mmCIF file of C-alpha atoms and ligand atoms in Angstrom:
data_model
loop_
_atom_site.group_PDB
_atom_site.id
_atom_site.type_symbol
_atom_site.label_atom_id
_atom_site.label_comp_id
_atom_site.label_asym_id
_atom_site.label_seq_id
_atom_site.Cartn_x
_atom_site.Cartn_y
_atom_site.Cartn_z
ATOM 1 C CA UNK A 1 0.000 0.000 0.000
ATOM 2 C CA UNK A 2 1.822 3.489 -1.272
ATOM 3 C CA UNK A 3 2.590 5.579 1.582
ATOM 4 C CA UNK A 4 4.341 9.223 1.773
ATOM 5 C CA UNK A 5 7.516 8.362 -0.228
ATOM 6 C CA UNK A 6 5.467 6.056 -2.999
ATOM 7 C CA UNK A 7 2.962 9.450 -3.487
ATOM 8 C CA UNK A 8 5.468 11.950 -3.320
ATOM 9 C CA UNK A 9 7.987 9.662 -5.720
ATOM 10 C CA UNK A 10 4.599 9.844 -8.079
ATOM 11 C CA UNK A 11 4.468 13.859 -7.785
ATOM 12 C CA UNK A 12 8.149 14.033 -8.323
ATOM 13 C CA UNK A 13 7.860 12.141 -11.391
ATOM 14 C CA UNK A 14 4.561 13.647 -12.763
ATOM 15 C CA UNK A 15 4.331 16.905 -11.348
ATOM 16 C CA UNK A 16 6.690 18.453 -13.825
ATOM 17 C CA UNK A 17 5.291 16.838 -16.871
ATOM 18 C CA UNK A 18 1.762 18.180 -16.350
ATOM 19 C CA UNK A 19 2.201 21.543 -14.835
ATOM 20 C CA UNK A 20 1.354 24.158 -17.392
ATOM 21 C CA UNK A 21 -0.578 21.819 -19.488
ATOM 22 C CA UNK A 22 -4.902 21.874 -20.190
ATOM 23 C CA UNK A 23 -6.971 18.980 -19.875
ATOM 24 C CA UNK A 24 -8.354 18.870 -23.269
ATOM 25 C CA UNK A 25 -10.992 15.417 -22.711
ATOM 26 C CA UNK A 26 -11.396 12.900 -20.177
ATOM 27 C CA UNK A 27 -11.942 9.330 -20.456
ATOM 28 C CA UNK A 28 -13.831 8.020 -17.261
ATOM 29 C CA UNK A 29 -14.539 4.856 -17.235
ATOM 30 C CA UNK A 30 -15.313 3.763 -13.214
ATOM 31 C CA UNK A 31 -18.321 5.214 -11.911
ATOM 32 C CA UNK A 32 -17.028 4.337 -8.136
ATOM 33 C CA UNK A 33 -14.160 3.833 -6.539
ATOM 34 C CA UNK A 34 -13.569 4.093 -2.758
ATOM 35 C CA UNK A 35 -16.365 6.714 -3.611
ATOM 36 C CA UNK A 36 -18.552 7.358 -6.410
ATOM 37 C CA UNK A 37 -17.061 10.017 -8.839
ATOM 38 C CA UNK A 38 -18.469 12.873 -9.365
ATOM 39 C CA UNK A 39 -21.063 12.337 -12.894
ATOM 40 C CA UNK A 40 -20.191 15.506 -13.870
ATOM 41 C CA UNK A 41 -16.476 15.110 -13.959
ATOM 42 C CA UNK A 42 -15.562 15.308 -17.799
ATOM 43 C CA UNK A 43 -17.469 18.968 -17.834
ATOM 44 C CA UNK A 44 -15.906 20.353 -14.598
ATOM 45 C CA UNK A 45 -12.360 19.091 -15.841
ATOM 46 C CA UNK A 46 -12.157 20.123 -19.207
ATOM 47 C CA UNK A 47 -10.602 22.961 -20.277
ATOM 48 C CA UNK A 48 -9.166 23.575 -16.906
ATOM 49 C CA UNK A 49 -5.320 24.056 -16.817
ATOM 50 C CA UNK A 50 -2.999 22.555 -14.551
ATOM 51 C CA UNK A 51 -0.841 25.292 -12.521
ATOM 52 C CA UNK A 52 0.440 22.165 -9.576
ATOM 53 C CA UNK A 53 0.789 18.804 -8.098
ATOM 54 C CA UNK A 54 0.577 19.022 -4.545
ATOM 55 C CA UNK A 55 0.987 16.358 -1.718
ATOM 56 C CA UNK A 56 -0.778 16.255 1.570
ATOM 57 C CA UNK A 57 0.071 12.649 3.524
ATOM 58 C CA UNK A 58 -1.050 10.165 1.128
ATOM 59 C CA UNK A 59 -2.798 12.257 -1.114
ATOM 60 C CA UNK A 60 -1.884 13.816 -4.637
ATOM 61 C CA UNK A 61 -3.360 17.457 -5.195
ATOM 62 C CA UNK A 62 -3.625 18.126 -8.803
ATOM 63 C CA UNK A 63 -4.304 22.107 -8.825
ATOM 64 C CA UNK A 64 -6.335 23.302 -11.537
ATOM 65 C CA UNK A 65 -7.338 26.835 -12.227
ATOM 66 C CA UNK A 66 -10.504 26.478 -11.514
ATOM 67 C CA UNK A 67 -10.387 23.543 -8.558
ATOM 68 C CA UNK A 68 -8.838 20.456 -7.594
ATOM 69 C CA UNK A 69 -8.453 16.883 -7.948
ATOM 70 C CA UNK A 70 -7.458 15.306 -4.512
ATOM 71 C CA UNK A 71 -6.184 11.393 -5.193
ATOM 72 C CA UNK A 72 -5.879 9.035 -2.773
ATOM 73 C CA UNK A 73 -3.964 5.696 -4.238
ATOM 74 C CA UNK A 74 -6.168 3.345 -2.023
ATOM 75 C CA UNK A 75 -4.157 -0.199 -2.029
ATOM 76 C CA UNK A 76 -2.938 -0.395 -5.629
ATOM 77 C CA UNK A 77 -3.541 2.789 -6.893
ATOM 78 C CA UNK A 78 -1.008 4.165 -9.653
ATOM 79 C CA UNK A 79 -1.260 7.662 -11.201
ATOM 80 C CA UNK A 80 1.469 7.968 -14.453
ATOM 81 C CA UNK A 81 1.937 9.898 -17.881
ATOM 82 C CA UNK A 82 0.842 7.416 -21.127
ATOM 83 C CA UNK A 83 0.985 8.391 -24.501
ATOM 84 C CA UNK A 84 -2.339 9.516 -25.448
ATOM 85 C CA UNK A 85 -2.542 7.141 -27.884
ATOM 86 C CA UNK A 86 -2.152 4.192 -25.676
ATOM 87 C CA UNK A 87 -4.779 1.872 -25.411
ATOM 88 C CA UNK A 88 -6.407 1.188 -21.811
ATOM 89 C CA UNK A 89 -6.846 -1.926 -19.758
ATOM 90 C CA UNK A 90 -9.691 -2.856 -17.449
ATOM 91 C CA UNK A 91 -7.912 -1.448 -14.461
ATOM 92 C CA UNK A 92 -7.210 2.400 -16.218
ATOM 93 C CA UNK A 93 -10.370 4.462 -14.527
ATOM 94 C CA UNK A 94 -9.745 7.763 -15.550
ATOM 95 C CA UNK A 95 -7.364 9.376 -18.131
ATOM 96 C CA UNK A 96 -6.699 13.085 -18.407
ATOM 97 C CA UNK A 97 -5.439 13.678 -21.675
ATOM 98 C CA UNK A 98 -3.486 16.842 -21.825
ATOM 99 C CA UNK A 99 -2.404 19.245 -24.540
ATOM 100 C CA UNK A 100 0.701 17.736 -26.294
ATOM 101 C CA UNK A 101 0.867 14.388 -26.888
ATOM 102 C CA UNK A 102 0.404 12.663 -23.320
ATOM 103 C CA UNK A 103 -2.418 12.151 -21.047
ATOM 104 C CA UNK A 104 -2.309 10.909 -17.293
ATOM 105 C CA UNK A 105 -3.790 7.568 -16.041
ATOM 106 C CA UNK A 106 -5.450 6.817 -13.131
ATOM 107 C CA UNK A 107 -5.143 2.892 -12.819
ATOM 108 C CA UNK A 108 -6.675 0.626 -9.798
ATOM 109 C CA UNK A 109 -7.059 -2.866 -9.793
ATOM 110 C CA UNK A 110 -8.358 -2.396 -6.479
ATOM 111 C CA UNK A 111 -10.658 0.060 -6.758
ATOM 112 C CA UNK A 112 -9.793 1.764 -3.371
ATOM 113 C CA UNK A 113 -8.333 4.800 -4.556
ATOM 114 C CA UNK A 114 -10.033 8.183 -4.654
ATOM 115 C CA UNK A 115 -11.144 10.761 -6.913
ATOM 116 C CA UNK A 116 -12.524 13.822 -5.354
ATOM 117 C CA UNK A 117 -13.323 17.126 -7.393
ATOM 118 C CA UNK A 118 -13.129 20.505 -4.843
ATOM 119 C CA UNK A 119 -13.187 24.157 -6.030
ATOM 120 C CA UNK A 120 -12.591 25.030 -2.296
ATOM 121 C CA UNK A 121 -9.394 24.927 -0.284
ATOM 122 C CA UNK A 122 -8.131 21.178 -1.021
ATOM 123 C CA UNK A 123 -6.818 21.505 2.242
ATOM 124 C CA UNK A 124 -9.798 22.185 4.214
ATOM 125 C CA UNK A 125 -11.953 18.807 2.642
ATOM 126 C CA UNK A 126 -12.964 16.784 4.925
ATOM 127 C CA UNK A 127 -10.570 14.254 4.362
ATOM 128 C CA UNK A 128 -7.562 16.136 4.785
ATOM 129 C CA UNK A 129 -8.377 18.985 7.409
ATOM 130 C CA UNK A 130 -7.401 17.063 10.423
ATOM 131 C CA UNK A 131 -4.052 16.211 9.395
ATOM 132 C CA UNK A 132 -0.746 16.125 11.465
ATOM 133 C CA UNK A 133 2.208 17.934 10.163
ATOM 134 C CA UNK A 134 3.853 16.647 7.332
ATOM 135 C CA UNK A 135 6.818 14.265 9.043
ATOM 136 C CA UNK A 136 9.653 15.920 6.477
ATOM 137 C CA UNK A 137 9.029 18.951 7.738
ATOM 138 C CA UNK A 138 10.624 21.305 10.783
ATOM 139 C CA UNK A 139 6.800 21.024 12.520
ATOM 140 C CA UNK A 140 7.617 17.560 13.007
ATOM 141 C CA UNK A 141 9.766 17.800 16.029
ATOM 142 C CA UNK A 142 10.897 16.031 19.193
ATOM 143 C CA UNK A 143 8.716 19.034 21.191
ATOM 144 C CA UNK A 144 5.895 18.132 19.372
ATOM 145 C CA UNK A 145 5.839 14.222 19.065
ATOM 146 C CA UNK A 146 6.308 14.479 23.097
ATOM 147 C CA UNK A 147 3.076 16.758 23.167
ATOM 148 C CA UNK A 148 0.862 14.381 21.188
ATOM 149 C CA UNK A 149 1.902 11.182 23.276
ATOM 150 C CA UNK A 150 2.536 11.864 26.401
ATOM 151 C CA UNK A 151 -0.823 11.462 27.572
ATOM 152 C CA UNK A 152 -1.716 8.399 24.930
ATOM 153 C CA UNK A 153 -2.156 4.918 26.550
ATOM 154 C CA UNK A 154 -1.445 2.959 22.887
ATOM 155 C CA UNK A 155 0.929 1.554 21.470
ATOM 156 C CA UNK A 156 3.654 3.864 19.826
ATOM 157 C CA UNK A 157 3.641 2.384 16.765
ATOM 158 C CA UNK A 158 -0.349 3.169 16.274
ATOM 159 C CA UNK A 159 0.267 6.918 17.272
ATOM 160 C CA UNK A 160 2.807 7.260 14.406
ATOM 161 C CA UNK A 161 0.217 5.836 12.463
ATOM 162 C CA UNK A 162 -2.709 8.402 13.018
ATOM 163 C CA UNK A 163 -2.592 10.620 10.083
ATOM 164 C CA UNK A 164 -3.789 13.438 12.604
ATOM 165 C CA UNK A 165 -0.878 13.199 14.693
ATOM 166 C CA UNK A 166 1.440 12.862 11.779
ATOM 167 C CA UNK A 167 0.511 12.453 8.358
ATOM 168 C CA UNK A 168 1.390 9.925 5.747
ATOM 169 C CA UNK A 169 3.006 7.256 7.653
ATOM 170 C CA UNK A 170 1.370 3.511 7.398
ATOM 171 C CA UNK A 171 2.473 0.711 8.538
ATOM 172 C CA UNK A 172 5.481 -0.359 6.597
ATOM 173 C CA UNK A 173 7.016 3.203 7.331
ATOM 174 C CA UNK A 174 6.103 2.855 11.184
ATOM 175 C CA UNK A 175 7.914 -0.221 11.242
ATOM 176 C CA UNK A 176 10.973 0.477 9.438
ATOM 177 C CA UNK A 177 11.442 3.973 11.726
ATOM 178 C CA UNK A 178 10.231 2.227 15.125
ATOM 179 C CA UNK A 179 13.410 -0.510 14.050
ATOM 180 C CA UNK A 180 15.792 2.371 13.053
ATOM 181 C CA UNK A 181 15.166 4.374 16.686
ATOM 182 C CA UNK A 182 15.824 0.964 18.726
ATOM 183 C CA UNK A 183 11.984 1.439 19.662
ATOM 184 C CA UNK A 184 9.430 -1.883 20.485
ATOM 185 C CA UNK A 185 6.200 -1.409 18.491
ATOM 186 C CA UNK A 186 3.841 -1.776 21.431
ATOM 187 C CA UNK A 187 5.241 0.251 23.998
ATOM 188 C CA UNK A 188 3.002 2.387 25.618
ATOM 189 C CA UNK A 189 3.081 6.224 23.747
ATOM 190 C CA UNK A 190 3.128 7.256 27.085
ATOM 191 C CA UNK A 191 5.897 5.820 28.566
ATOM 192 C CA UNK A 192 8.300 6.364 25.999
ATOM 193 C CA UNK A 193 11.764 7.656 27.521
ATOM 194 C CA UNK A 194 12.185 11.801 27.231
ATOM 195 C CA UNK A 195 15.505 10.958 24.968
ATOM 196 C CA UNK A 196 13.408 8.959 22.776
ATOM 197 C CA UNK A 197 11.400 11.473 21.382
ATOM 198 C CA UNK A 198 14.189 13.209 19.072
ATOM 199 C CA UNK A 199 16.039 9.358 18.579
ATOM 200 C CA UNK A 200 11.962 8.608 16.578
ATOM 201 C CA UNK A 201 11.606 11.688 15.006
ATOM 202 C CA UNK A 202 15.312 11.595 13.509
ATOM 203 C CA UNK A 203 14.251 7.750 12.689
ATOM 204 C CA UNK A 204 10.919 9.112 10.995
ATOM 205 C CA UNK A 205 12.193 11.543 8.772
ATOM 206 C CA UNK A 206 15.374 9.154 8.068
ATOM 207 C CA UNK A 207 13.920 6.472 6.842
ATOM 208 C CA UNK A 208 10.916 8.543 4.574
ATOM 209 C CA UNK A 209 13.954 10.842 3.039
ATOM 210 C CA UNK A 210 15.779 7.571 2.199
ATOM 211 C CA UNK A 211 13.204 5.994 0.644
ATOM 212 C CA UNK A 212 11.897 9.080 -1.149
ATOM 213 C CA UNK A 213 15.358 9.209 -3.069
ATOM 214 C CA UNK A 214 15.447 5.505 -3.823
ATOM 215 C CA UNK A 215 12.040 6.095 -5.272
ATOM 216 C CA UNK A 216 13.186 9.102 -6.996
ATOM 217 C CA UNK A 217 16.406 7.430 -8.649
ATOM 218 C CA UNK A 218 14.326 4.557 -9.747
ATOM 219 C CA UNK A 219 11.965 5.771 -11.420
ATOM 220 C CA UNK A 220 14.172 7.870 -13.669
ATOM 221 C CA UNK A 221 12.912 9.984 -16.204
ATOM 222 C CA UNK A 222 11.619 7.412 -18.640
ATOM 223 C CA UNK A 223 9.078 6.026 -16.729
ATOM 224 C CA UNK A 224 6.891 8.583 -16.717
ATOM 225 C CA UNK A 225 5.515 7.340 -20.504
ATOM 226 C CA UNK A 226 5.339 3.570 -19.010
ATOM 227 C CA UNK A 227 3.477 1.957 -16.647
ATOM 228 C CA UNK A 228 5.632 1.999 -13.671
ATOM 229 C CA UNK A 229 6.153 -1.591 -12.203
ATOM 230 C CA UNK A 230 6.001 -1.247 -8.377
ATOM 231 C CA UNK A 231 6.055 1.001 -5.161
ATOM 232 C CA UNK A 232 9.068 -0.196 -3.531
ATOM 233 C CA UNK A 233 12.590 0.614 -4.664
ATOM 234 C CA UNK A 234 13.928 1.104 -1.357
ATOM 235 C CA UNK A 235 15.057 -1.948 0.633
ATOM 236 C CA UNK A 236 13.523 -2.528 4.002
ATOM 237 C CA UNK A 237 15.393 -3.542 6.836
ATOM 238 C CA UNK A 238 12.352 -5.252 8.836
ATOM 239 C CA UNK A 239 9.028 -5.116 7.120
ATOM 240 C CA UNK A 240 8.241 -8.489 5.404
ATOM 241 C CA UNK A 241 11.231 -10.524 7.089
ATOM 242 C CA UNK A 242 10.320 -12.643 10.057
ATOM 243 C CA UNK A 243 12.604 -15.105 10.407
ATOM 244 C CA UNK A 244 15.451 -13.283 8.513
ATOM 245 C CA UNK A 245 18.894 -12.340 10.506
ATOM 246 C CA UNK A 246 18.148 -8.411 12.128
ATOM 247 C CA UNK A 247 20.284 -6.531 10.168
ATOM 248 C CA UNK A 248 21.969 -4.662 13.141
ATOM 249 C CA UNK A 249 22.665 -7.836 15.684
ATOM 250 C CA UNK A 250 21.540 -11.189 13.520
ATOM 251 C CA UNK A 251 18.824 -12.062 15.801
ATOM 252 C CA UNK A 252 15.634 -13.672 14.266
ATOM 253 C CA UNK A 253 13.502 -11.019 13.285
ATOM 254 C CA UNK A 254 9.646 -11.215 14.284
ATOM 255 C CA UNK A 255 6.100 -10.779 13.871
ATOM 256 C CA UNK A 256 3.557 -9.893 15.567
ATOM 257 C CA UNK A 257 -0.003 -8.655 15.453
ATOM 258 C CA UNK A 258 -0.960 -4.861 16.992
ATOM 259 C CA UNK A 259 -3.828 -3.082 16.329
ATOM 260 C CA UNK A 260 -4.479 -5.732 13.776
ATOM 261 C CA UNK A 261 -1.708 -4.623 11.863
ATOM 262 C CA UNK A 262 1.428 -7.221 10.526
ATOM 263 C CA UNK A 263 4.272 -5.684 13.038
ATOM 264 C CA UNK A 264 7.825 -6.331 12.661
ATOM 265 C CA UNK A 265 10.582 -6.243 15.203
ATOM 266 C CA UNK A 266 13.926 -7.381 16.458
ATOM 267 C CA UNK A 267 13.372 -8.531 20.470
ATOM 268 C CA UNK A 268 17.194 -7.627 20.824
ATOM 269 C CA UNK A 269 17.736 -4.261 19.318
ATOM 270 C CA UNK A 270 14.128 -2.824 20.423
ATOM 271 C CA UNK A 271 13.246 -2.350 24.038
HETATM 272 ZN ZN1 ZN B 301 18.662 -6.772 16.083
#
């Protein structure tokens, strides 16, 4: 499932490509995803030109002129440039096609991504106005993390988790930083040490800036006229490996279940 550094790879790549450009037609061919889309979609998109391509958490912001299309990638969401020429698939629910010769694909075997049309502040929608700070950025501090769980009786790795304390973090993320900071998943939020606090947030921003970059170099410049093959350039050091030597010490890594959620830890490097 794409978290922060899979969406914000995607707005690295795209971004460029379609600011500037008009959306000249639309093909829609899902009436619902996650939610239904709006029926009047092709006549409040076209003819609107494309001035940005925002990210807020997990969601892309493609500014318009007139509006904006907020994206969420549900589970197996993917949002690239085609040629618009290219022919679709059964999984390709929306297509922009732009002036010049490309048009951007919305594809979703899943079909629990979003597609959400707002000519108000993207920003204040419902599904993004209670949003932490983003993690990369200076809000995201030691100061602050301590303010938001001192008081919290659940696990640490779940409060990392809540878009409202922090946003765009899900659970591979959480478990890669909560292994980087030498931090057990299911300690209480509360009773994490003082000296923790910076030793997570460091962890946080770490391991999202690392994986943003392998994304980045990965995806190259090419890709953005093919359908990119995955999320997941960057190597993990915990998520998916129970069983495999830690990384750090060689213990056995584990698994566990918390919050209902696979969880991933080393018993010897995370107290
Ligand atoms: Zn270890």
């Amino acid at each position: 499932m794409p978290e922060l550094p899979e969406v914000e790879t995607i707005r690295r790549a795209v971004g460029p490509h379609v600011r500037g450009k008009r959306i000249i037609h639309t093909n829609v061919r899902a009436t619902k995803l996650r939610h239904p889309l709006p029926p009047e979609l092709d006549r409040l998109l076209v003819g609107q030109l494309i001035v940005a391509m925002d990210r807020r958490g997990k969601y892309l912001l493609l500014r318009c002129k007139g509006g904006t299309i907020i994206f969420h990638l549900g589970m197996t969401g993917m949002l690239y440039l085609v040629k618009a020429s290219s022919p679709h698939g059964k999984h390709d629910h929306l297509d922009l096609v732009l002036d010049g010769s490309y048009m951007l694909r919305f594809t979703d075997p899943r079909r629990f991504g979003t597609i959400i049309w707002t000519d108000n502040d993207p920003l204040q929608h419902p599904l993004l106005v209670a949003h932490g700070p983003e993690p990369l950025e200076e809000e995201f501090s030691a100061g602050y993390l301590y303010l938001k769980r001192h008081r919290r009786k659940i696990p640490i790795k779940q409060l990392i988790m809540d878009s409202r304390v922090v946003a765009g973090i899900g659970n591979i993320y959480a478990n890669e930083s909560l292994f980087r900071a030498g931090i057990a998943p299911q300690t209480s939020a509360s009773d994490l040490s003082p000296d923790k606090d910076l030793l997570l947030v460091d962890a946080i921003k770490g391991v999202l800036a690392d994986a943003v970059e392998a994304g980045t170099t990965s995806i190259g410049s090419t890709s953005t006229v093919e359908k990119p093959q995955g999320y997941f350039p960057y190597e993990f050091s915990i998520y998916g490996k129970e069983g495999r030597p830690c990384p750090k010490c060689g213990s056995a890594i584990r698994m566990m279940r918390l919050g209902g959620r696979s969880t991933f830890f080393c018993p010897h490097c995370q107290k």
